[in-house]
Amino acid sequence: MRKAPLRFALLFLSFLLILSCKSDDGGPMEDPRAENLKALGTSAEDLLSDDEYTSIVVEIVYANGYRPQQLTIDSFEIFLNDRLNKPDGISIVETVIDAPQGKPFSIQEIREIEANNRTRYTVGDEIAVYVFFANGSSSNDTANSVTLGTAYQNTSIVIYEETIQNLNLGDFFLVEATTLRHEFGHLLGLVNIQGDDIHSDHEDPDNNKHCVVEECLMYFASTNPGTIPNPVKGDIPPLDELCLADLQAKGGK
């Protein structure tokens, strides 16, 4: 008789444990990050159109001393409004973190930094994008080649801010803003990331996933320090007509 209450308590505890591993609809609980852990280019239509998501939030993450210029942020918001169909709005939020250790950073380390510091994820009808302005360089850099930025997941970008700051190429804003827009262009599927662009023939055969048009934002040289003029002059390169047509085919402007 004394064992009955104990048996009941154990059964009740088991029931609670089962409930704790279920979602509200009775199925297994999903990782809230799942929509932001997909392959590069797979969310291009979600970012561009309002079919699934009617708003977007871009989370800019950085350590003290590595915040992008305000002009870069402001012009980027204009760029997004020009290209994305988000009737419920486009917002940019900032998250300041302790400077990650262990630079230069591999992409795996960049992913770990994101996992530890990203706070905004795709929820409901709002899609979220993460941009980390790194306090270090890429581990792939060599004496003759450096990386300014990388789009590495469907809604994830790293900008190697320390590298950009150390380049001393003249107009710092143009390099920083161009790199940010270029990498976001890869999130939008440019060029032919998923092999579904309607104008796939403008993909550069010598520099895959980039545009063959030299004046285009997505031309490989726009973010290649070896080909960026010194000092930097002019304006941020625009998207050429073929890239724009590819974005419009996926629901963009």
CSV table of C-alpha atoms in Angstrom, one decimal:
chain,number,residue,atom,x,y,z
A,1,MET,CA,0.0,0.0,0.0
A,2,ARG,CA,2.8,2.4,0.7
A,3,LYS,CA,4.3,2.0,-2.8
A,4,ALA,CA,1.1,3.2,-4.5
A,5,PRO,CA,1.8,7.0,-4.0
A,6,LEU,CA,5.4,6.6,-5.2
A,7,ARG,CA,4.3,4.7,-8.3
A,8,PHE,CA,1.7,7.4,-9.0
A,9,ALA,CA,4.3,10.1,-8.6
A,10,LEU,CA,6.7,8.4,-11.0
A,11,LEU,CA,4.0,8.0,-13.6
A,12,PHE,CA,3.0,11.6,-13.2
A,13,LEU,CA,6.7,12.7,-13.6
A,14,SER,CA,7.0,10.5,-16.7
A,15,PHE,CA,3.9,12.2,-18.1
A,16,LEU,CA,5.4,15.6,-17.5
A,17,LEU,CA,8.6,14.6,-19.2
A,18,ILE,CA,6.7,13.5,-22.2
A,19,LEU,CA,4.9,16.8,-22.4
A,20,SER,CA,8.1,18.7,-22.1
A,21,CYS,CA,9.3,17.2,-25.3
A,22,LYS,CA,6.2,18.0,-27.3
A,23,SER,CA,5.1,21.2,-29.0
A,24,ASP,CA,1.7,22.8,-28.4
A,25,ASP,CA,0.2,21.0,-31.4
A,26,GLY,CA,1.2,17.6,-30.0
A,27,GLY,CA,4.2,17.0,-32.3
A,28,PRO,CA,7.9,17.1,-31.4
A,29,MET,CA,9.3,20.5,-30.5
A,30,GLU,CA,11.1,22.2,-33.4
A,31,ASP,CA,14.3,24.1,-33.1
A,32,PRO,CA,13.3,27.8,-33.2
A,33,ARG,CA,16.5,28.4,-35.3
A,34,ALA,CA,15.5,25.9,-38.0
A,35,GLU,CA,14.4,28.4,-40.5
A,36,ASN,CA,17.7,30.2,-40.2
A,37,LEU,CA,20.0,27.2,-40.6
A,38,LYS,CA,19.4,26.4,-44.3
A,39,ALA,CA,21.7,26.5,-47.3
A,40,LEU,CA,22.7,29.8,-48.9
A,41,GLY,CA,20.2,31.0,-51.4
A,42,THR,CA,17.3,28.8,-50.3
A,43,SER,CA,15.5,31.7,-48.7
A,44,ALA,CA,15.9,34.1,-51.6
A,45,GLU,CA,12.2,34.2,-52.4
A,46,ASP,CA,11.2,34.5,-48.8
A,47,LEU,CA,13.5,37.5,-48.4
A,48,LEU,CA,12.3,39.2,-51.6
A,49,SER,CA,8.6,38.6,-51.7
A,50,ASP,CA,5.7,39.0,-49.3
A,51,ASP,CA,4.1,35.6,-50.0
A,52,GLU,CA,5.3,34.1,-46.8
A,53,TYR,CA,6.9,36.9,-44.8
A,54,THR,CA,5.6,40.5,-44.8
A,55,SER,CA,8.4,42.0,-42.7
A,56,ILE,CA,12.1,41.6,-42.2
A,57,VAL,CA,14.4,42.4,-39.3
A,58,VAL,CA,18.2,42.6,-39.8
A,59,GLU,CA,20.2,42.1,-36.7
A,60,ILE,CA,23.6,43.8,-36.8
A,61,VAL,CA,26.0,42.2,-34.3
A,62,TYR,CA,29.4,43.7,-33.4
A,63,ALA,CA,31.9,44.3,-30.5
A,64,ASN,CA,32.9,47.7,-29.4
A,65,GLY,CA,35.1,49.4,-32.0
A,66,TYR,CA,33.7,47.3,-34.9
A,67,ARG,CA,30.3,49.0,-35.5
A,68,PRO,CA,29.7,49.8,-39.1
A,69,GLN,CA,29.4,53.4,-40.0
A,70,GLN,CA,25.9,55.0,-39.6
A,71,LEU,CA,26.0,55.9,-43.3
A,72,THR,CA,26.5,52.2,-44.1
A,73,ILE,CA,23.5,51.2,-42.0
A,74,ASP,CA,21.3,54.0,-43.4
A,75,SER,CA,22.2,53.4,-47.0
A,76,PHE,CA,21.7,49.6,-46.5
A,77,GLU,CA,18.1,50.2,-45.3
A,78,ILE,CA,17.4,52.2,-48.4
A,79,PHE,CA,18.9,49.4,-50.5
A,80,LEU,CA,16.6,46.8,-48.8
A,81,ASN,CA,13.5,49.0,-49.3
A,82,ASP,CA,14.4,49.4,-53.0
A,83,ARG,CA,14.6,45.6,-53.5
A,84,LEU,CA,12.4,43.8,-51.0
A,85,ASN,CA,8.6,43.5,-50.9
A,86,LYS,CA,7.9,43.8,-47.2
A,87,PRO,CA,4.6,45.8,-46.7
A,88,ASP,CA,4.8,45.5,-42.9
A,89,GLY,CA,8.3,47.0,-42.8
A,90,ILE,CA,12.0,46.6,-42.7
A,91,SER,CA,13.8,47.1,-39.4
A,92,ILE,CA,17.4,47.1,-38.4
A,93,VAL,CA,18.4,46.3,-34.8
A,94,GLU,CA,21.9,46.3,-33.2
A,95,THR,CA,23.4,43.9,-30.7
A,96,VAL,CA,26.7,44.7,-29.0
A,97,ILE,CA,28.7,41.7,-27.8
A,98,ASP,CA,31.9,41.0,-26.0
A,99,ALA,CA,34.7,40.6,-28.6
A,100,PRO,CA,35.0,37.0,-29.5
A,101,GLN,CA,38.4,35.4,-29.0
A,102,GLY,CA,40.4,33.2,-31.3
A,103,LYS,CA,40.8,35.3,-34.4
A,104,PRO,CA,41.4,34.8,-37.3
A,105,PHE,CA,38.1,33.1,-37.6
A,106,SER,CA,37.2,30.0,-39.5
A,107,ILE,CA,33.6,29.7,-40.9
A,108,GLN,CA,32.9,27.1,-38.2
A,109,GLU,CA,33.9,29.6,-35.5
A,110,ILE,CA,31.8,32.2,-37.2
A,111,ARG,CA,28.8,29.8,-37.0
A,112,GLU,CA,29.6,29.2,-33.3
A,113,ILE,CA,29.7,33.0,-32.7
A,114,GLU,CA,26.3,33.3,-34.3
A,115,ALA,CA,24.8,30.4,-32.2
A,116,ASN,CA,26.0,32.1,-29.1
A,117,ASN,CA,25.0,35.7,-29.9
A,118,ARG,CA,22.2,35.8,-32.4
A,119,THR,CA,18.9,37.0,-30.8
A,120,ARG,CA,16.5,37.4,-33.7
A,121,TYR,CA,15.1,34.4,-35.6
A,122,THR,CA,12.4,34.0,-38.2
A,123,VAL,CA,9.1,33.9,-36.4
A,124,GLY,CA,5.5,34.2,-37.7
A,125,ASP,CA,5.4,36.5,-40.8
A,126,GLU,CA,8.8,38.1,-40.0
A,127,ILE,CA,12.0,36.8,-41.5
A,128,ALA,CA,15.2,37.6,-39.7
A,129,VAL,CA,18.7,38.1,-41.1
A,130,TYR,CA,22.0,38.1,-39.0
A,131,VAL,CA,25.0,40.2,-39.9
A,132,PHE,CA,28.2,39.9,-37.8
A,133,PHE,CA,30.8,42.6,-38.2
A,134,ALA,CA,33.8,40.6,-37.0
A,135,ASN,CA,36.6,41.9,-34.8
A,136,GLY,CA,39.0,39.7,-36.8
A,137,SER,CA,39.9,38.4,-40.2
A,138,SER,CA,39.1,35.2,-42.1
A,139,SER,CA,41.3,32.2,-41.4
A,140,ASN,CA,41.4,31.7,-45.2
A,141,ASP,CA,43.4,34.9,-45.7
A,142,THR,CA,46.9,34.7,-47.2
A,143,ALA,CA,49.7,37.1,-47.9
A,144,ASN,CA,48.2,37.8,-51.3
A,145,SER,CA,44.4,37.5,-50.7
A,146,VAL,CA,42.0,38.6,-48.0
A,147,THR,CA,38.2,38.1,-47.6
A,148,LEU,CA,36.0,41.1,-46.8
A,149,GLY,CA,32.8,39.2,-46.3
A,150,THR,CA,31.0,35.9,-46.6
A,151,ALA,CA,27.3,34.9,-46.9
A,152,TYR,CA,27.4,31.4,-45.4
A,153,GLN,CA,23.8,30.4,-44.6
A,154,ASN,CA,20.3,31.4,-45.9
A,155,THR,CA,20.1,34.4,-43.5
A,156,SER,CA,23.6,34.7,-42.2
A,157,ILE,CA,26.5,37.0,-43.2
A,158,VAL,CA,29.9,37.9,-41.7
A,159,ILE,CA,31.7,41.1,-42.6
A,160,TYR,CA,35.4,41.0,-41.7
A,161,GLU,CA,35.3,44.5,-40.3
A,162,GLU,CA,38.8,44.4,-38.9
A,163,THR,CA,40.2,43.6,-42.3
A,164,ILE,CA,38.2,46.4,-43.9
A,165,GLN,CA,39.4,48.9,-41.3
A,166,ASN,CA,43.0,47.8,-41.9
A,167,LEU,CA,42.9,48.1,-45.7
A,168,ASN,CA,43.2,51.9,-45.8
A,169,LEU,CA,41.7,52.1,-49.3
A,170,GLY,CA,40.5,55.7,-49.1
A,171,ASP,CA,36.7,55.9,-48.9
A,172,PHE,CA,36.0,53.5,-46.1
A,173,PHE,CA,32.2,53.8,-46.4
A,174,LEU,CA,32.2,52.7,-50.0
A,175,VAL,CA,34.2,49.5,-49.2
A,176,GLU,CA,32.1,48.7,-46.2
A,177,ALA,CA,28.7,49.4,-47.8
A,178,THR,CA,29.6,47.7,-51.0
A,179,THR,CA,30.7,44.5,-49.2
A,180,LEU,CA,27.5,44.5,-47.1
A,181,ARG,CA,25.2,44.8,-50.1
A,182,HIS,CA,27.3,42.3,-52.2
A,183,GLU,CA,27.0,39.6,-49.5
A,184,PHE,CA,23.3,40.3,-49.0
A,185,GLY,CA,22.9,39.8,-52.8
A,186,HIS,CA,24.2,36.3,-52.3
A,187,LEU,CA,21.4,35.7,-49.7
A,188,LEU,CA,19.0,36.8,-52.5
A,189,GLY,CA,20.4,34.0,-54.6
A,190,LEU,CA,22.7,36.0,-56.8
A,191,VAL,CA,24.2,34.9,-59.0
A,192,ASN,CA,22.4,31.6,-59.8
A,193,ILE,CA,23.3,30.3,-56.3
A,194,GLN,CA,20.6,27.6,-56.4
A,195,GLY,CA,20.7,27.3,-60.2
A,196,ASP,CA,17.3,28.8,-60.6
A,197,ASP,CA,18.0,32.3,-62.0
A,198,ILE,CA,16.0,33.1,-65.1
A,199,HIS,CA,19.1,34.8,-66.5
A,200,SER,CA,21.7,32.2,-65.5
A,201,ASP,CA,23.8,33.1,-68.5
A,202,HIS,CA,25.2,36.1,-66.8
A,203,GLU,CA,27.0,34.0,-64.2
A,204,ASP,CA,30.7,34.6,-64.5
A,205,PRO,CA,32.3,31.2,-65.7
A,206,ASP,CA,35.6,32.2,-64.1
A,207,ASN,CA,34.1,33.3,-60.8
A,208,ASN,CA,31.2,31.2,-60.0
A,209,LYS,CA,28.1,32.8,-58.3
A,210,HIS,CA,29.1,36.2,-59.5
A,211,CYS,CA,27.9,38.4,-62.3
A,212,VAL,CA,29.9,38.8,-65.5
A,213,VAL,CA,28.9,42.5,-65.9
A,214,GLU,CA,31.9,44.5,-64.6
A,215,GLU,CA,29.8,47.4,-63.4
A,216,CYS,CA,27.5,45.3,-61.4
A,217,LEU,CA,27.4,45.0,-57.6
A,218,MET,CA,27.7,41.2,-57.9
A,219,TYR,CA,30.9,41.3,-60.1
A,220,PHE,CA,33.6,39.5,-58.2
A,221,ALA,CA,36.0,42.4,-58.2
A,222,SER,CA,33.6,44.7,-56.3
A,223,THR,CA,34.8,43.2,-53.0
A,224,ASN,CA,38.2,41.9,-54.0
A,225,PRO,CA,40.9,44.1,-52.4
A,226,GLY,CA,43.3,43.2,-55.2
A,227,THR,CA,41.0,44.9,-57.8
A,228,ILE,CA,39.4,47.7,-55.7
A,229,PRO,CA,41.0,50.9,-56.8
A,230,ASN,CA,43.2,52.8,-54.3
A,231,PRO,CA,42.1,55.3,-53.3
A,232,VAL,CA,38.5,54.2,-53.6
A,233,LYS,CA,36.3,56.7,-55.5
A,234,GLY,CA,32.9,56.9,-57.0
A,235,ASP,CA,29.7,55.2,-55.9
A,236,ILE,CA,28.5,51.9,-54.7
A,237,PRO,CA,28.0,49.7,-57.8
A,238,PRO,CA,24.4,49.1,-58.7
A,239,LEU,CA,22.8,45.8,-59.6
A,240,ASP,CA,22.8,45.4,-63.4
A,241,GLU,CA,19.5,44.8,-65.3
A,242,LEU,CA,20.0,41.0,-65.4
A,243,CYS,CA,20.5,40.7,-61.7
A,244,LEU,CA,17.4,42.9,-61.1
A,245,ALA,CA,15.3,40.7,-63.4
A,246,ASP,CA,16.4,37.6,-61.5
A,247,LEU,CA,15.3,39.3,-58.2
A,248,GLN,CA,12.0,40.4,-59.6
A,249,ALA,CA,11.3,36.9,-60.9
A,250,LYS,CA,11.4,35.8,-57.3
A,251,GLY,CA,9.1,38.4,-56.0
A,252,GLY,CA,11.5,41.4,-55.5
A,253,LYS,CA,11.2,44.9,-56.8
